[in-house]
Tab-separated table of C-alpha atoms in Angstrom:
chain	number	residue	atom	x	y	z
A	115	GLN	CA	-43.295	61.812	38.486
A	116	VAL	CA	-43.738	58.404	40.092
A	117	GLN	CA	-42.048	55.521	38.346
A	118	LEU	CA	-42.226	51.840	39.210
A	119	VAL	CA	-39.895	49.629	37.205
A	120	GLU	CA	-40.106	45.865	37.545
A	121	SER	CA	-37.331	43.440	36.698
A	122	GLY	CA	-36.315	39.866	37.352
A	123	GLY	CA	-38.894	37.932	35.371
A	124	GLY	CA	-37.987	35.018	33.154
A	125	LEU	CA	-38.542	31.421	32.130
A	126	VAL	CA	-38.038	28.811	34.827
A	127	GLN	CA	-39.050	25.246	35.545
A	128	ALA	CA	-41.590	24.178	38.112
A	129	GLY	CA	-39.987	24.085	41.546
A	130	ASP	CA	-37.462	26.824	40.732
A	131	SER	CA	-37.175	30.249	42.349
A	132	LEU	CA	-37.163	33.803	41.039
A	133	ARG	CA	-36.822	37.194	42.684
A	134	LEU	CA	-38.664	40.130	41.223
A	135	SER	CA	-37.594	43.694	41.917
A	136	CYS	CA	-39.558	46.921	41.758
A	137	ALA	CA	-37.496	50.103	41.737
A	138	ALA	CA	-39.636	53.020	42.923
A	139	SER	CA	-38.895	56.689	42.349
A	140	GLY	CA	-40.558	60.066	42.174
A	141	ARG	CA	-41.756	60.546	45.731
A	142	THR	CA	-41.419	59.383	49.319
A	143	PHE	CA	-43.328	56.162	49.828
A	144	THR	CA	-43.408	56.030	53.641
A	145	SER	CA	-47.212	56.435	53.672
A	146	TYR	CA	-47.697	53.879	50.926
A	147	ARG	CA	-48.449	50.207	50.579
A	148	MET	CA	-46.516	48.513	47.798
A	149	GLY	CA	-48.196	45.617	46.091
A	150	TRP	CA	-47.510	42.881	43.586
A	151	PHE	CA	-50.281	41.772	41.281
A	152	ARG	CA	-50.330	39.309	38.412
A	153	GLN	CA	-52.323	38.713	35.289
A	154	ALA	CA	-52.382	35.400	33.471
A	155	PRO	CA	-53.436	35.180	29.813
A	156	GLY	CA	-57.181	35.586	29.482
A	157	LYS	CA	-57.661	36.265	33.195
A	158	GLU	CA	-58.143	39.296	35.380
A	159	ARG	CA	-55.352	40.924	37.320
A	160	THR	CA	-55.208	39.512	40.862
A	161	PHE	CA	-53.516	40.433	44.098
A	162	VAL	CA	-50.364	38.528	45.050
A	163	ALA	CA	-48.712	40.284	47.985
A	164	ALA	CA	-48.270	43.692	49.583
A	165	ILE	CA	-46.127	45.424	52.152
A	166	ASN	CA	-46.506	48.681	54.062
A	167	TRP	CA	-43.435	50.747	53.344
A	168	SER	CA	-43.423	52.049	56.883
A	169	GLY	CA	-43.659	49.312	59.487
A	170	GLY	CA	-43.308	46.441	57.054
A	171	SER	CA	-46.675	44.727	57.589
A	172	THR	CA	-47.186	42.131	54.872
A	173	TYR	CA	-50.211	40.634	53.134
A	174	TYR	CA	-50.444	37.597	50.873
A	175	ALA	CA	-52.917	35.865	48.641
A	176	ASP	CA	-53.728	32.368	49.904
A	177	SER	CA	-52.343	30.863	46.706
A	178	VAL	CA	-48.813	32.110	47.428
A	179	LYS	CA	-48.607	31.952	51.229
A	180	GLY	CA	-45.582	29.986	52.330
A	181	ARG	CA	-43.967	30.198	48.880
A	182	PHE	CA	-43.625	33.931	48.159
A	183	THR	CA	-42.065	36.595	50.359
A	184	ILE	CA	-42.393	40.332	49.873
A	185	SER	CA	-39.805	42.698	51.306
A	186	ARG	CA	-38.471	46.193	50.822
A	187	ASP	CA	-35.111	47.914	50.976
A	188	SER	CA	-35.669	51.506	52.003
A	189	ALA	CA	-32.103	52.540	51.167
A	190	LYS	CA	-32.576	51.357	47.593
A	191	ASN	CA	-36.259	52.343	47.329
A	192	THR	CA	-36.906	48.856	46.026
A	193	VAL	CA	-39.535	46.231	46.748
A	194	TYR	CA	-38.824	42.553	46.158
A	195	LEU	CA	-40.933	39.475	45.611
A	196	GLN	CA	-39.058	36.273	46.337
A	197	MET	CA	-40.898	33.420	44.654
A	198	ASN	CA	-39.996	29.865	45.647
A	199	SER	CA	-41.446	26.505	44.625
A	200	LEU	CA	-42.888	28.033	41.490
A	201	LYS	CA	-45.804	26.274	39.857
A	202	PHE	CA	-47.097	26.319	36.307
A	203	GLU	CA	-50.107	28.298	37.514
A	204	ASP	CA	-47.803	31.110	38.684
A	205	THR	CA	-47.214	31.952	35.032
A	206	ALA	CA	-48.321	35.554	34.493
A	207	VAL	CA	-47.225	39.112	33.969
A	208	TYR	CA	-46.332	40.491	37.387
A	209	TYR	CA	-47.010	44.138	38.158
A	210	CYS	CA	-45.739	46.352	40.937
A	211	ALA	CA	-48.137	48.947	42.325
A	212	ALA	CA	-48.191	51.694	44.951
A	213	GLY	CA	-51.154	52.998	46.887
A	214	ARG	CA	-51.396	55.582	49.647
A	215	ILE	CA	-52.685	54.083	52.894
A	216	PRO	CA	-55.885	55.925	53.884
A	217	GLU	CA	-55.240	57.974	57.001
A	218	PHE	CA	-58.602	57.240	58.636
A	219	GLY	CA	-59.400	53.829	57.212
A	220	GLY	CA	-61.285	53.169	54.029
A	221	VAL	CA	-60.307	51.452	50.845
A	222	LEU	CA	-56.745	51.654	49.642
A	223	LYS	CA	-56.466	52.386	45.944
A	224	TYR	CA	-53.357	51.568	43.998
A	225	ASP	CA	-52.679	54.722	42.002
A	226	PHE	CA	-49.340	53.902	40.429
A	227	TRP	CA	-48.413	50.866	38.363
A	228	GLY	CA	-45.345	49.517	36.653
A	229	GLN	CA	-45.230	48.070	33.149
A	230	GLY	CA	-44.954	44.482	34.314
A	231	THR	CA	-42.477	41.638	33.992
A	232	GLN	CA	-43.244	38.221	32.496
A	233	VAL	CA	-42.833	35.106	34.603
A	234	THR	CA	-43.208	31.815	32.778
A	235	VAL	CA	-43.065	28.514	34.644
A	236	SER	CA	-42.752	25.378	32.560
A	237	SER	CA	-44.219	22.177	33.941
């Protein structure tokens, strides 16, 4: 059974940093892309960043490029999201997700999701 457990959220001031963690278990994720998404109150869930477990290619939303860094620790089966220079508009529930990378192209679908961790940035 796949489990994704996020941690590291909290209340910070604008300009501060936070590091979110996503502990993954239940299968081997070498063929997976691990993503971070966020959902602000009253808004849809949006993509933040992603990393291919094998190879380490990374992807970012334009709104976080240069401020957020996604990484993974294979030994710990954990994905991180380092968030620097936080802004009020980064306030949201942050979710970790895992999706199998299609072998012959096509759309990647995130099949597994964590419960989320709240990040609140005060202005």
